[in-house]
mmCIF file of C-alpha atoms and ligand atoms in Angstrom:
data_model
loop_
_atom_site.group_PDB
_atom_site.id
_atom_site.type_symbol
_atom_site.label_atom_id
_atom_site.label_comp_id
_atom_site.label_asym_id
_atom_site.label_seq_id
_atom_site.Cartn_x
_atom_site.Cartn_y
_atom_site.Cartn_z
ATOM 1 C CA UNK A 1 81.874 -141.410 -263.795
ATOM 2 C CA UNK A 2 79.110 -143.847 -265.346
ATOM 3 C CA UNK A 3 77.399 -146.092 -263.590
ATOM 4 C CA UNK A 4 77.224 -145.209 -260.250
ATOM 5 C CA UNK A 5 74.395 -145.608 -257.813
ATOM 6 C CA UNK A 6 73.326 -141.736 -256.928
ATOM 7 C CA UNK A 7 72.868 -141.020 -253.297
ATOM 8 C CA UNK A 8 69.631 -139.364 -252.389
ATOM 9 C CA UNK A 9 71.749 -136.394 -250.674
ATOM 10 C CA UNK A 10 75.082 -135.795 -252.645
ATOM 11 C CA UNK A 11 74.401 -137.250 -256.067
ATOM 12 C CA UNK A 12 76.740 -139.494 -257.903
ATOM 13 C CA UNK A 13 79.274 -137.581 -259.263
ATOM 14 C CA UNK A 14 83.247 -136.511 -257.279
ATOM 15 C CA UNK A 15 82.916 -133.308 -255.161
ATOM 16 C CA UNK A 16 85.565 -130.488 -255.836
ATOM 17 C CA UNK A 17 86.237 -128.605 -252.178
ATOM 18 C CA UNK A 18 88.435 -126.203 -254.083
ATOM 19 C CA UNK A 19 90.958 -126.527 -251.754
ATOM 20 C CA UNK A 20 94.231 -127.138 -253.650
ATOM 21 C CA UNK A 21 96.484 -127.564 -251.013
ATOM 22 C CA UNK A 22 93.876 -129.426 -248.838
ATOM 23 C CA UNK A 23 94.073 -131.883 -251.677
ATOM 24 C CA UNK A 24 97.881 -132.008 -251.769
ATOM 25 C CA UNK A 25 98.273 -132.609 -247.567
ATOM 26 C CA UNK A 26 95.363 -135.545 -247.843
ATOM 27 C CA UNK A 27 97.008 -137.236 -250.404
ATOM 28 C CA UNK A 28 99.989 -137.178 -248.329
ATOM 29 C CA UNK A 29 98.497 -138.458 -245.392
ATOM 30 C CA UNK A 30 96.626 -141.409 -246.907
ATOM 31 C CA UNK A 31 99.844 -142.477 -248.902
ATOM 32 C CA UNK A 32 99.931 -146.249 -249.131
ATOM 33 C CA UNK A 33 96.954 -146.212 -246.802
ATOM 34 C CA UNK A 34 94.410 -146.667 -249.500
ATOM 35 C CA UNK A 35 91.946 -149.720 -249.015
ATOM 36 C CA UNK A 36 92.732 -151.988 -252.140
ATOM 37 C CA UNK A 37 90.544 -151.503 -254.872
ATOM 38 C CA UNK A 38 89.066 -148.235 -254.297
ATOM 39 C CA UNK A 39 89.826 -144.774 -255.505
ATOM 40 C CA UNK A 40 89.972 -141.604 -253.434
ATOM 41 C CA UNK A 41 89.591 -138.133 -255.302
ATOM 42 C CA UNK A 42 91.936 -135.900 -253.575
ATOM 43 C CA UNK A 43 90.113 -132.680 -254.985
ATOM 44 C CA UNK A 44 87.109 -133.492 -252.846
ATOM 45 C CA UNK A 45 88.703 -133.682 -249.405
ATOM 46 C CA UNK A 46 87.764 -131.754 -246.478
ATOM 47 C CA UNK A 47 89.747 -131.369 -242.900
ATOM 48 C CA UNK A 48 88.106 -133.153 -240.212
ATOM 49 C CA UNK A 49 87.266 -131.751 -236.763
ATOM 50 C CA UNK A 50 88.935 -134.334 -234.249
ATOM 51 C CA UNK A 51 87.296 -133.020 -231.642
ATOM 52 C CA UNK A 52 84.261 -134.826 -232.815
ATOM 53 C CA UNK A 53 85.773 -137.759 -234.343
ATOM 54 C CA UNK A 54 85.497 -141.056 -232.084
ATOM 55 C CA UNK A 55 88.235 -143.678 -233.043
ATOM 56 C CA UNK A 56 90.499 -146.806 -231.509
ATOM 57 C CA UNK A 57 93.795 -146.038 -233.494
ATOM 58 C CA UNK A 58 94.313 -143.492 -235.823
ATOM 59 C CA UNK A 59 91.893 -140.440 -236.348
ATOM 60 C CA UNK A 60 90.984 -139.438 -240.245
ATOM 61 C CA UNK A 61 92.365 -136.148 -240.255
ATOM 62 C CA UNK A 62 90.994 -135.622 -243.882
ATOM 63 C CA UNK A 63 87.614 -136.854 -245.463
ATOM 64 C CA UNK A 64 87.642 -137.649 -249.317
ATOM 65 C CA UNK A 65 85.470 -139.077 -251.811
ATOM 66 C CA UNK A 66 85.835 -142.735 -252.062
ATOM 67 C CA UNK A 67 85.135 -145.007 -255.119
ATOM 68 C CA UNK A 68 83.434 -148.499 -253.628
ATOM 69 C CA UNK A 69 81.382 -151.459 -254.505
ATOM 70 C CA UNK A 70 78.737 -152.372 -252.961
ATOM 71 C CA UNK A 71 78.987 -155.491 -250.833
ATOM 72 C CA UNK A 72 75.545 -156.568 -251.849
ATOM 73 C CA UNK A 73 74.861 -155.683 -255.460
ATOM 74 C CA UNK A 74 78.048 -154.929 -256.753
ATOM 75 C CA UNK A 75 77.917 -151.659 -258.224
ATOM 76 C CA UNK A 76 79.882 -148.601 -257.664
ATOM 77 C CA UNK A 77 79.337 -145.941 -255.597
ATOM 78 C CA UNK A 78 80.999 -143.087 -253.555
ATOM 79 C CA UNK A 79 81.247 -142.618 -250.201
ATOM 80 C CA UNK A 80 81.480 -138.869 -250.196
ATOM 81 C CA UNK A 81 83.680 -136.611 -247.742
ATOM 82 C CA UNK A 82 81.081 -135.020 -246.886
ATOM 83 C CA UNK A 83 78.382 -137.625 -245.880
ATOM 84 C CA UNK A 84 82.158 -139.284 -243.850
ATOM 85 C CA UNK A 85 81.953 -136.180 -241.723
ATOM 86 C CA UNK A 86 78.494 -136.313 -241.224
ATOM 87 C CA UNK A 87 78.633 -139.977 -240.133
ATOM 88 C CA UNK A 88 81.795 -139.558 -237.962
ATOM 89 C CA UNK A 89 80.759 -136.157 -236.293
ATOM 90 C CA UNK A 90 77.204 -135.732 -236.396
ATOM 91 C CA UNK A 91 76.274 -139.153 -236.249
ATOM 92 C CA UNK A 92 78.919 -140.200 -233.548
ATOM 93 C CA UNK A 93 80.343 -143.632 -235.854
ATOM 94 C CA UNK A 94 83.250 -144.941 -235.130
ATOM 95 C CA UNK A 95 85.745 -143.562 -237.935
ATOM 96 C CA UNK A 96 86.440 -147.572 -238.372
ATOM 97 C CA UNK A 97 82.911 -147.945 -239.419
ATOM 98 C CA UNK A 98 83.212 -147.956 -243.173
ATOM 99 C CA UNK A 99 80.274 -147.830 -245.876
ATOM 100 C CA UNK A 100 80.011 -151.191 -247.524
ATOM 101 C CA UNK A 101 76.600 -150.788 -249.117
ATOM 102 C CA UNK A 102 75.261 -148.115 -252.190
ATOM 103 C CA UNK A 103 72.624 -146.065 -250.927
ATOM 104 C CA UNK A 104 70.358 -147.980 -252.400
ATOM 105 C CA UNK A 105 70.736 -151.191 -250.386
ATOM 106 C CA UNK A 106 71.582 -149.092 -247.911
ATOM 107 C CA UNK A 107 68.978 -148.509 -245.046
ATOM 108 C CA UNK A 108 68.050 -144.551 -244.661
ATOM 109 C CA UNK A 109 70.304 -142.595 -243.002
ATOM 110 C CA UNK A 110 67.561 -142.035 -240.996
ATOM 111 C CA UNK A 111 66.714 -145.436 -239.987
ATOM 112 C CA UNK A 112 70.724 -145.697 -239.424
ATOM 113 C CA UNK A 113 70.596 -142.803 -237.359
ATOM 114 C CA UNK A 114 67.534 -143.769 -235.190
ATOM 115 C CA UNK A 115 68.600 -147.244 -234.623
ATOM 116 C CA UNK A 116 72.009 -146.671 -233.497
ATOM 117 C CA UNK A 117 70.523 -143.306 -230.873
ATOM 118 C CA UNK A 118 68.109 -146.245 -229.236
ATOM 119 C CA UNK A 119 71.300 -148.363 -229.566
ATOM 120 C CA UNK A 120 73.681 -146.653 -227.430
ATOM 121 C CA UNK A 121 70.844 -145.176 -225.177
ATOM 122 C CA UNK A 122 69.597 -148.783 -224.198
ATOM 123 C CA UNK A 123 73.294 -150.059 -224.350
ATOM 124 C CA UNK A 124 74.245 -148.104 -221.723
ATOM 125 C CA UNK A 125 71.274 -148.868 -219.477
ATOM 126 C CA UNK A 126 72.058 -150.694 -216.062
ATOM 127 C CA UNK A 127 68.625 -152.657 -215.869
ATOM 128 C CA UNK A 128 66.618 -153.307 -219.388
ATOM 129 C CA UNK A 129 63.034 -154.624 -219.233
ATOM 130 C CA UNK A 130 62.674 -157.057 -221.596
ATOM 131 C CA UNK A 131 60.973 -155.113 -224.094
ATOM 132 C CA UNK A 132 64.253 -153.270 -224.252
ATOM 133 C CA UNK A 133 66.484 -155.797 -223.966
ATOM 134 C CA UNK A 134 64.595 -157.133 -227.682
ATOM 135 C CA UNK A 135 64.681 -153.525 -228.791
ATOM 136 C CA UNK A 136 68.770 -153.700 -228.078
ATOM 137 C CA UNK A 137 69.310 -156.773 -229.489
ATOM 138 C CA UNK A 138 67.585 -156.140 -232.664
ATOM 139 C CA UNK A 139 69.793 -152.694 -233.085
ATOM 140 C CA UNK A 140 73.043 -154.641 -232.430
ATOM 141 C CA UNK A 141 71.849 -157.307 -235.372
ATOM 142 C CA UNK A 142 70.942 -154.144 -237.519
ATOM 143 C CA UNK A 143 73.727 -152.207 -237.112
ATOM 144 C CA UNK A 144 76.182 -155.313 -237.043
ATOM 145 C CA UNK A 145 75.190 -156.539 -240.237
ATOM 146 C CA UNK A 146 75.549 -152.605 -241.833
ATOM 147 C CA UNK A 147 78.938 -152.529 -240.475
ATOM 148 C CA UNK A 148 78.468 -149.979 -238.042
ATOM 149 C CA UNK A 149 78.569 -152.348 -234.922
ATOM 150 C CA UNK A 150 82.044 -153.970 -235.083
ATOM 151 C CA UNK A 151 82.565 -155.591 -231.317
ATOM 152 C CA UNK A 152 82.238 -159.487 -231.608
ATOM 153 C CA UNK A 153 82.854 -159.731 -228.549
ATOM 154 C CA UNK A 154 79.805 -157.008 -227.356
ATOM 155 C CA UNK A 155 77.721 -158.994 -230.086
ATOM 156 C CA UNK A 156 78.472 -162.593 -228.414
ATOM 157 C CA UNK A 157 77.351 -160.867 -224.694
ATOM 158 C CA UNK A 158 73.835 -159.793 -226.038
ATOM 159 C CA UNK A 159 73.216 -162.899 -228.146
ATOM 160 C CA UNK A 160 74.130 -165.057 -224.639
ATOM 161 C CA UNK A 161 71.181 -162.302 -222.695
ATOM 162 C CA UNK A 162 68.582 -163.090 -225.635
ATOM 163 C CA UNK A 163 69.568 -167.201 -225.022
ATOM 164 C CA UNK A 164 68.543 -166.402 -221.278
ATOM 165 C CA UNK A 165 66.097 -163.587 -220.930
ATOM 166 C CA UNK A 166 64.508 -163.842 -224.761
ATOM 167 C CA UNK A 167 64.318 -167.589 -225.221
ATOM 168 C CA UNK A 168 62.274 -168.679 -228.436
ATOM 169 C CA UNK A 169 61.988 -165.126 -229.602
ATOM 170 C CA UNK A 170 62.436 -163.905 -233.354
ATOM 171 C CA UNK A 171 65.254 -161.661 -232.481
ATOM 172 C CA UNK A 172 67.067 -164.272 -230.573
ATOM 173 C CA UNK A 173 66.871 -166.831 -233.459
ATOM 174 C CA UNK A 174 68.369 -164.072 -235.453
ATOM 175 C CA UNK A 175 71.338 -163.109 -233.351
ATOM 176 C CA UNK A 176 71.864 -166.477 -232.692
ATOM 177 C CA UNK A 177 72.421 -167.161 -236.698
ATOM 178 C CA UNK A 178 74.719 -164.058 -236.577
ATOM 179 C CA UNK A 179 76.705 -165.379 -233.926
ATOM 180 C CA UNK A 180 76.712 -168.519 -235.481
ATOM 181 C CA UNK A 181 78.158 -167.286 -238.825
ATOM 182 C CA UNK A 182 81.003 -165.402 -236.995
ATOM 183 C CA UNK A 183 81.601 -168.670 -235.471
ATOM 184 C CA UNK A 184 82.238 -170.199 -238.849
ATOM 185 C CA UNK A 185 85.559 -171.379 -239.665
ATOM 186 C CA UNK A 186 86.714 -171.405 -236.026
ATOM 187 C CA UNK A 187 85.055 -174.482 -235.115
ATOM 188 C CA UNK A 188 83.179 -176.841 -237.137
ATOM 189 C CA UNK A 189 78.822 -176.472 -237.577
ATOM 190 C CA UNK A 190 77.806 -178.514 -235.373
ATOM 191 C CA UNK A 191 74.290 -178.200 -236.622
ATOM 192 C CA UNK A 192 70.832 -177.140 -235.808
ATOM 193 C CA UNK A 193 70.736 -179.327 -232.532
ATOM 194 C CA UNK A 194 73.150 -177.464 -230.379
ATOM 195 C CA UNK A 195 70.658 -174.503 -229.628
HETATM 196 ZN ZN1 ZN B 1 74.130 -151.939 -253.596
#
């Protein structure tokens, strides 16, 4: 395929597992459960190991390469089975996390990967100094806005802590305007002069 942004790791072009019936059995399982718009190639997919996998629902028993387009430039590129399994085993994402960005407006996996250890080390943390507290807050905003971070609701507790604990802080002005946007819709802006 033409066009495509290349990812640093597996390139830019459909991976063939060589598993024929592999391919046959994903295609089955993913019938009609396609997300509009994008294109899976069933000769790519590998089995997943559940046992890893962390999800609310439904597991993904298969991973396959998955046309996209890239939420913030446009272009196409593939999320590949293999960098799905390492996100969903290795990495520890929820399998609901989906990739919304090319790699190249993607943030490293590295970054990605750093961020979200100090984020569910600190998350889990009875009492945060509030050095860590920032630190927290400003994961939750990074990995919220790469779609990695998906609880409103866990997003809407922090942004209240920063109001109290962070006041007049960058990263409070920013998960404030996060918050704010998610609010959008539900209730009418009521302007700068609420917070
Ligand atoms: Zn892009």
């Amino acid at each position: 395929m033409r066009g495509l942004v290349p990812h640093p790791r597996y390139g830019a072009g459909v991976r063939d597992a060589g598993d024929v019936e592999g391919a046959k059995l994903a295609q089955q399982y993913y019938a009609g459960w396609a997300r509009s718009g994008e294109a899976m190639f069933w000769e790519s997919a590998i089995r997943a190991d559940l046992g890893k996998q962390k999800y609310f629902v439904m597991p993904s028993l298969w991973y396959v390469d998955t046309l996209k387009r890239c939420r913030d430039c446009g272009r196409g590129f593939l999320f590949f089975a293999e960098e799905q399994r390492y996100w969903y085993e290795e990495l520890g994402f929820n399998v609901n996390a989906d990739c919304v960005r090319c790699p190249e407006c993607r943030k490293t996996e590295r970054t990605l990967r750093r961020r979200f250890d100090r984020y569910s080390r600190l998350v889990g943390k009875k009492e945060l100094p509030d050095a860590e507290l920032g630190e927290l807050v400003a994961d939750a905003c990074f990995l919220w806005e790469e779609g990695i971070l998906q609880d409103a609701g866990k997003l809407r507790r922090l942004k209240n802590l920063a109001r109290r604990r962070l006041a007049g802080e960058k990263v409070t002005a920013k998960i404030v305007r996060i918050c704010e946007g998610l609010d959008v819709g539900k209730n009418e802006r009521s302007g700068d002069l609420s917070g």
